[in-house]
Amino acid sequence: MDASTMDRARGVIRAARHGLWYLLTARDSRVPWPRDRLRLVKWLVRVVVVLVTAILSPVAMITVNNAHPHVSPGLVLTLALAQVLPLPLVVRYPLLGWRIGFLAALFEPLARVSDMWGSWPWDPVQIPVFAVAFVVLGLRRGRAVLWWMWALMLVPLFLHVHTMDNRLGGTVLLTVVAALLDLVGGRLRAQRALVAETERTELEKARRAVLEEKARIARELHDVVAHHMSLIAVQAETARYRRDDVSAGAAEEFESISAQARSALTEMRRLLGVLRGGEAAMRAPQPALSDLDGLVAGLRRAGVRVELATVGLDRELPSPVQVCVYRVVQEALSNATRHAPGAPVTASVTVADGHVALRVRNGPGASVTTGGAGHGLIGMRERVALLGGDLTAGRDPDGGFTVAATLPTASPSLV
C-alpha cells in the first residue's frame, strides 16, 4: 500500500472518529438563520412547527397511554414529550433533537406493556418526527456524522423489531434515505464552499486592485513631486550665480537645500523602483486637464457617442489634482464603453469656488451589459480620497449609470 493510500485511509479513520465524538459528546450549537432570510419567513417556520407540535402532542399522549395503560400520568407525559420534542428543537438545535429522538426510540419500547402495533414497536407520531430530525441533522453535518447516525439507528431497529422482514425493510429504507442525504448534503456543502471561495476571491481581487491603484498613484505623484524637487535643487544651486547679493552664509544654506532636495529625489527613485516591480518606466508626461479633449476625440474615433463640457479649465491647478481628474474621467468613460456599449455618454468638468466637480453619465440602451467586480470604482475612490474629495457612483432611475466626484483644487498634504 503506497503512502497516498495510507494517508487517505488515516484521513477517513480520523474523520469517522471525529464524527462519532461529535454525535455523542459535542455541545449542540444553535443554527443561525441565513442573513438574507426575511424575518417573516423565520416566524412562519416557527409558527408552522409550533402548530404541528401542538397537533401531534395529544396524539402522542393518547398512543403512549394506550401502550402503557398501567403507568403513571407523569411517565406518560414524559414519553409523549420525548416523541414530539425533536420536532421544535430541530429548527435551531438539530443535534439535541436527534439525541432525544434516538433515546426515545431506544428506551421507550422497553417500557411498553401493550403491543398495539404488532411487530412494529414505535408509535406513528414518533417515527416521522425522528425521521425529520435525522434528515435535518444529516444535511447540516458532514458525511461521517450522517453514517454514524445511520449505524446507531440500526441498534433500536434490530433490538426491538423481532421479524426479519421488517428488519431488512427498515434497514433498506434507512440506507436509501442516508444515501440520498449524503448525495444532497455533499452537493450543498460543495455549493457553500464554492460561494465562500468566490467571496474570498473577489475580496482578494478588490484588495489587489486597491494596492495596484495605490502603487500607480504613487508613481504618478513621484513624477509630479520629482519635477518640483528638481526645480528646488536647480534654483538653490544656481542662486549664487544668478544673484549678486548672495552672501557666503546664504550660499551655504542654498547648497544645503540643494543637497537635501537631491537626497530626497534619490530616495524617491528607490521607492519608485520597488513600486514598479520590474515594470518598464513610463517616459510620457503625466496627463493634465488640457488632455481631456484628446481623450474624448479618441473615443469618438472609436465610435463612442460622447459629449464633453468644461468650465473654468483655464485656471491654474496643481498637477496632482489634474492627474486625478483626468484618470477618473478616463476610467469612467472606459467603464461606460465597456458595460454600456452603444449608449450615449456625457461628461462635464467644472472648476469653481476652490473645487473641481466632474460627472460622467452613460444613458440606458438595449445593449447595456452588466458584470465586473467594480475594481475600477475602487481605484477612482482611492484617487479622489487621496486628495480629500468625495466620489459617488450608482445606477440612475432610467437605467443609466453616473459617476460624480468633487475634490478641492488644493490639498495641504500634497501641494
C-alpha positions in Angstrom: 0.0 0.0 0.0 1.5 3.3 -1.1 1.8 6.4 1.0 -1.1 8.3 -0.6 -3.4 5.4 0.1 -2.3 5.3 3.7 -2.8 9.0 4.1 -6.4 8.7 2.7 -7.1 5.8 5.0 -5.9 7.7 8.0 -8.0 10.7 6.9 -11.1 8.5 6.7 -10.4 7.0 10.1 -9.8 10.4 11.7 -13.0 11.8 10.1 -15.0 8.8 11.4 -13.6 9.2 14.9 -14.4 12.9 14.9 -17.9 12.3 13.6 -18.7 9.8 16.4 -17.2 12.0 19.0 -19.3 14.9 17.8 -22.5 12.9 17.6 -22.2 11.6 21.2 -20.4 14.3 23.1 -20.4 17.6 21.2 -22.3 20.6 22.6 -25.2 21.5 20.3 -24.7 25.0 18.8 -27.7 27.0 17.7 -28.2 27.0 13.9 -28.2 30.7 12.8 -30.8 31.9 10.3 -29.4 32.8 6.9 -28.6 36.6 6.7 -30.7 37.0 3.6 -33.8 35.3 5.0 -36.7 37.6 5.6 -37.9 37.9 9.2 -41.4 37.0 8.1 -40.1 33.6 6.8 -38.5 33.0 10.2 -41.7 33.5 12.1 -43.7 31.5 9.6 -41.4 28.5 10.0 -41.7 28.8 13.8 -45.4 29.1 13.7 -45.8 26.0 11.5 -43.5 23.9 13.7 -45.4 25.0 16.9 -48.8 24.2 15.3 -47.7 20.8 14.1 -46.2 20.0 17.5 -49.4 21.2 19.2 -51.4 18.8 17.0 -49.1 15.8 17.5 -48.7 16.2 21.3 -52.2 15.0 22.3 -51.9 12.2 19.6 -48.6 11.1 21.2 -50.1 11.1 24.7 -53.1 9.0 23.6 -50.9 6.4 21.9 -48.5 6.3 24.8 -51.3 5.9 27.3 -52.7 3.1 25.2 -49.3 1.4 25.0 -48.7 1.9 28.8 -52.1 1.6 30.4 -50.8 0.9 33.9 -48.1 3.6 34.2 -48.4 7.0 36.0 -49.6 10.1 34.1 -46.2 11.7 34.7 -44.4 8.9 32.8 -47.0 9.1 30.0 -46.3 12.8 29.6 -42.5 12.3 29.7 -42.7 9.6 27.0 -45.1 11.6 24.9 -42.8 14.7 25.1 -39.8 12.6 24.1 -41.6 11.6 21.0 -42.6 15.1 19.8 -39.9 17.3 21.3 -37.4 16.7 18.5 -39.6 18.5 16.0 -39.5 22.0 17.6 -35.8 21.5 18.6 -34.7 20.5 15.1 -35.3 24.1 13.8 -32.4 25.5 15.8 -30.9 22.6 17.8 -30.9 19.6 15.4 -28.3 17.6 17.3 -30.2 17.9 20.6 -33.4 17.0 18.8 -31.8 13.8 17.2 -30.4 12.7 20.6 -33.8 13.0 22.3 -35.5 11.1 19.4 -32.8 8.4 19.5 -33.1 7.9 23.2 -36.9 7.7 22.9 -36.6 5.1 20.1 -34.1 3.1 22.1 -35.7 3.0 25.5 -39.5 3.7 25.1 -40.3 0.2 23.7 -38.6 -1.3 26.8 -41.4 0.1 29.0 -44.2 -0.8 26.6 -46.8 -3.2 28.1 -49.2 -3.1 25.2 -48.4 -4.4 21.8 -50.6 -2.1 19.8 -48.7 -2.2 16.5 -47.8 -5.8 16.3 -44.2 -6.3 15.4 -43.5 -2.6 15.0 -42.7 -1.1 18.4 -42.9 2.6 17.8 -45.9 4.9 17.6 -47.0 6.6 14.3 -46.1 10.0 15.7 -42.6 9.0 16.8 -41.3 7.7 13.5 -41.9 10.7 11.3 -40.7 13.2 14.0 -37.5 11.2 14.4 -37.1 10.9 10.7 -37.3 14.8 10.4 -34.5 15.1 13.0 -32.4 12.6 11.1 -32.8 14.4 7.8 -32.1 17.9 9.1 -29.0 16.9 11.0 -27.8 14.8 8.2 -28.0 17.7 5.8 -26.3 20.1 8.2 -23.4 18.0 9.2 -20.7 16.0 7.3 -20.7 12.6 5.9 -19.1 10.9 9.0 -21.9 12.2 11.3 -24.6 11.1 8.8 -23.4 7.5 8.6 -22.8 7.2 12.3 -26.4 8.2 12.8 -27.4 5.5 10.3 -25.3 2.9 12.2 -26.7 3.9 15.6 -30.3 4.0 14.4 -29.9 0.3 13.3 -29.4 -0.6 17.0 -33.0 0.1 18.1 -34.3 -1.4 14.8 -32.6 -4.7 15.4 -33.2 -4.6 19.1 -36.9 -4.0 19.2 -38.1 -5.3 15.8 -38.4 -9.1 16.0 -39.3 -10.1 12.4 -36.5 -10.4 9.9 -38.6 -9.0 7.1 -39.3 -5.8 9.0 -35.6 -5.5 10.0 -34.5 -5.9 6.4 -37.1 -3.5 5.1 -36.3 -0.9 7.7 -32.5 -1.3 7.0 -33.0 -0.8 3.3 -35.3 2.2 3.8 -32.8 3.8 6.2 -29.9 3.1 3.9 -31.6 4.7 0.9 -32.5 7.8 2.9 -29.0 8.1 4.2 -27.5 7.7 0.7 -29.8 10.4 -0.6 -28.9 12.7 2.3 -25.2 12.0 1.6 -25.7 13.0 -2.1 -27.7 16.1 -1.4 -25.6 17.2 1.6 -22.4 16.8 -0.4 -23.8 19.0 -3.2 -25.0 21.6 -0.7 -21.6 21.7 1.1 -19.8 22.0 -2.3 -22.1 24.9 -3.3 -21.4 26.6 0.0 -17.7 26.1 -0.3 -17.8 27.5 -3.9 -19.7 30.6 -2.7 -17.2 31.1 0.1 -14.3 30.7 -2.2 -15.8 33.1 -4.7 -16.3 35.7 -2.0 -12.7 35.2 -0.9 -11.5 35.5 -4.5 -13.5 38.7 -5.0 -12.1 40.2 -1.8 -8.6 39.3 -2.8 -9.2 40.9 -6.3 -10.5 44.0 -4.6 -7.6 44.2 -2.3 -5.1 43.7 -5.1 -6.9 46.4 -7.2 -6.5 48.8 -4.3 -2.8 48.0 -3.9 -2.2 48.3 -7.7 -4.1 51.6 -7.9 -2.2 53.0 -4.9 1.1 52.0 -6.5 0.1 53.7 -9.7 -0.9 56.8 -7.8 2.4 56.8 -6.0 4.3 56.5 -9.3 2.4 59.4 -10.8 2.9 61.5 -7.7 6.5 60.7 -7.8 6.7 62.2 -11.3 4.9 65.3 -10.2 6.8 65.8 -7.0 10.1 65.0 -8.6 9.6 67.8 -11.1 9.2 70.4 -8.3 12.1 68.9 -6.2 14.4 69.2 -9.2 13.4 72.8 -9.7 14.2 73.5 -6.0 17.6 71.8 -6.3 18.5 73.7 -9.5 17.3 77.1 -8.2 19.3 76.5 -4.9 22.5 75.6 -6.8 22.3 78.5 -9.3 21.2 81.2 -6.8 24.8 82.4 -6.2 25.4 82.8 -10.0 22.1 84.4 -10.8 22.1 87.0 -8.0 24.9 89.3 -6.8 23.6 89.9 -3.3 24.0 86.3 -2.0 26.3 86.2 1.0 28.6 83.4 1.8 26.3 82.2 4.6 23.3 82.3 2.3 25.3 80.4 -0.4 26.0 77.6 2.2 22.3 77.4 3.0 21.4 77.1 -0.7 24.0 74.3 -1.0 22.4 72.5 1.9 18.9 72.9 0.4 20.1 71.6 -2.9 21.8 68.6 -1.2 18.7 67.7 0.7 16.5 68.0 -2.4 18.7 65.7 -4.4 18.9 63.2 -1.5 15.0 63.2 -1.4 15.0 62.6 -5.2 17.3 59.6 -4.7 15.1 58.1 -2.1 12.0 58.7 -4.2 13.6 56.9 -7.1 14.5 53.9 -4.9 10.9 53.8 -3.7 9.7 54.1 -7.3 11.9 51.1 -8.3 10.2 49.0 -5.7 6.8 50.1 -6.7 7.4 49.4 -10.4 8.5 45.8 -9.6 10.4 45.4 -12.8 7.9 47.3 -15.0 9.3 49.4 -17.7 9.4 53.1 -16.8 6.8 55.3 -18.4 8.5 58.3 -20.0 5.4 60.0 -21.2 4.4 63.2 -19.3 1.6 63.0 -16.8 -1.8 63.9 -18.2 -3.5 67.3 -17.5 -6.9 68.8 -17.9 -5.9 70.1 -21.3 -5.6 66.4 -22.5 -9.3 65.7 -21.9 -10.2 66.9 -25.4 -7.8 64.4 -26.9 -9.2 61.6 -24.7 -12.8 62.4 -25.9 -11.6 62.7 -29.5 -10.1 59.2 -29.4 -13.3 57.7 -28.1 -15.3 59.5 -30.8 -13.0 58.0 -33.5 -13.7 54.6 -31.9 -17.5 55.1 -32.5 -18.5 56.2 -29.0 -21.1 58.9 -28.7 -19.6 61.1 -26.1 -20.0 64.8 -25.3 -17.7 66.8 -23.0 -18.5 70.1 -21.3 -15.8 72.1 -19.4 -16.0 75.2 -17.3 -13.0 77.0 -15.8 -10.2 74.8 -17.1 -8.1 77.9 -17.9 -7.4 78.2 -14.2 -4.0 77.0 -12.9 -4.4 73.8 -10.9 -1.9 71.7 -9.0 -0.5 68.7 -11.0 -1.9 66.0 -8.6 -5.4 67.4 -9.0 -5.2 67.5 -12.8 -3.9 63.9 -12.9 -6.6 62.8 -10.6 -9.4 64.4 -12.6 -8.1 63.1 -15.9 -7.7 59.5 -14.5 -11.2 59.5 -13.0 -12.8 60.7 -16.2 -10.7 58.3 -18.2 -11.8 55.3 -16.1 -15.4 56.4 -16.0 -15.5 56.7 -19.8 -13.8 53.3 -20.2 -16.4 51.7 -17.9 -19.2 53.3 -19.8 -18.0 52.0 -23.2 -17.3 48.5 -21.6 -20.6 48.0 -19.7 -23.0 50.0 -21.8 -21.8 49.8 -25.4 -23.8 51.9 -27.8 -25.3 54.1 -25.1 -24.6 57.9 -25.3 -22.1 59.3 -22.7 -21.9 62.8 -21.3 -19.0 64.2 -19.3 -18.6 67.5 -17.6 -15.7 69.1 -15.6 -16.3 72.3 -13.7 -13.7 74.3 -11.8 -15.2 76.9 -9.4 -15.1 78.1 -5.8 -11.9 76.2 -4.9 -13.3 72.8 -6.1 -13.4 70.6 -9.2 -16.6 68.9 -9.9 -16.8 66.1 -12.6 -19.6 64.0 -13.7 -19.7 61.2 -16.3 -23.0 59.6 -17.2 -24.0 56.9 -19.7 -27.6 56.6 -20.8 -29.6 53.4 -21.0 -29.7 51.3 -24.1 -30.8 48.0 -25.4 -27.2 46.8 -25.4 -26.4 47.6 -21.8 -24.5 44.8 -20.2 -23.5 44.1 -16.6 -20.6 42.4 -15.0 -17.3 43.1 -13.4 -16.3 43.4 -9.8 -16.2 47.2 -9.6 -12.4 47.4 -9.2 -12.3 50.5 -11.4 -14.6 52.2 -9.0 -12.3 51.2 -6.1 -9.3 52.8 -7.9 -11.3 56.0 -8.6 -12.4 56.3 -5.0 -8.8 55.8 -3.8 -7.6 58.7 -6.1 -10.3 61.1 -5.0 -10.0 60.2 -1.3 -6.2 60.8 -1.5 -6.9 64.5 -2.4 -9.6 64.9 0.2 -12.6 64.6 -2.2 -15.7 62.5 -2.5 -16.9 60.2 -5.2 -20.3 58.6 -5.8 -21.3 56.1 -8.4 -24.6 54.3 -9.0 -27.4 53.4 -11.4 -29.9 56.0 -12.4 -33.7 55.5 -12.3 -33.8 55.4 -16.1 -31.3 52.6 -16.3 -28.2 54.7 -16.9 -25.1 55.0 -14.7 -23.5 58.1 -13.2 -20.1 58.7 -11.7 -19.7 62.1 -9.9 -16.8 63.4 -7.9 -15.9 66.6 -6.1 -12.4 67.4 -4.9 -10.6 70.6 -3.7 -8.3 72.4 -6.0 -5.6 72.4 -3.4 -4.6 69.7 -0.9 -2.4 70.8 2.1 -0.8 67.3 2.3 0.2 67.0 -1.3 0.5 70.5 -2.8 
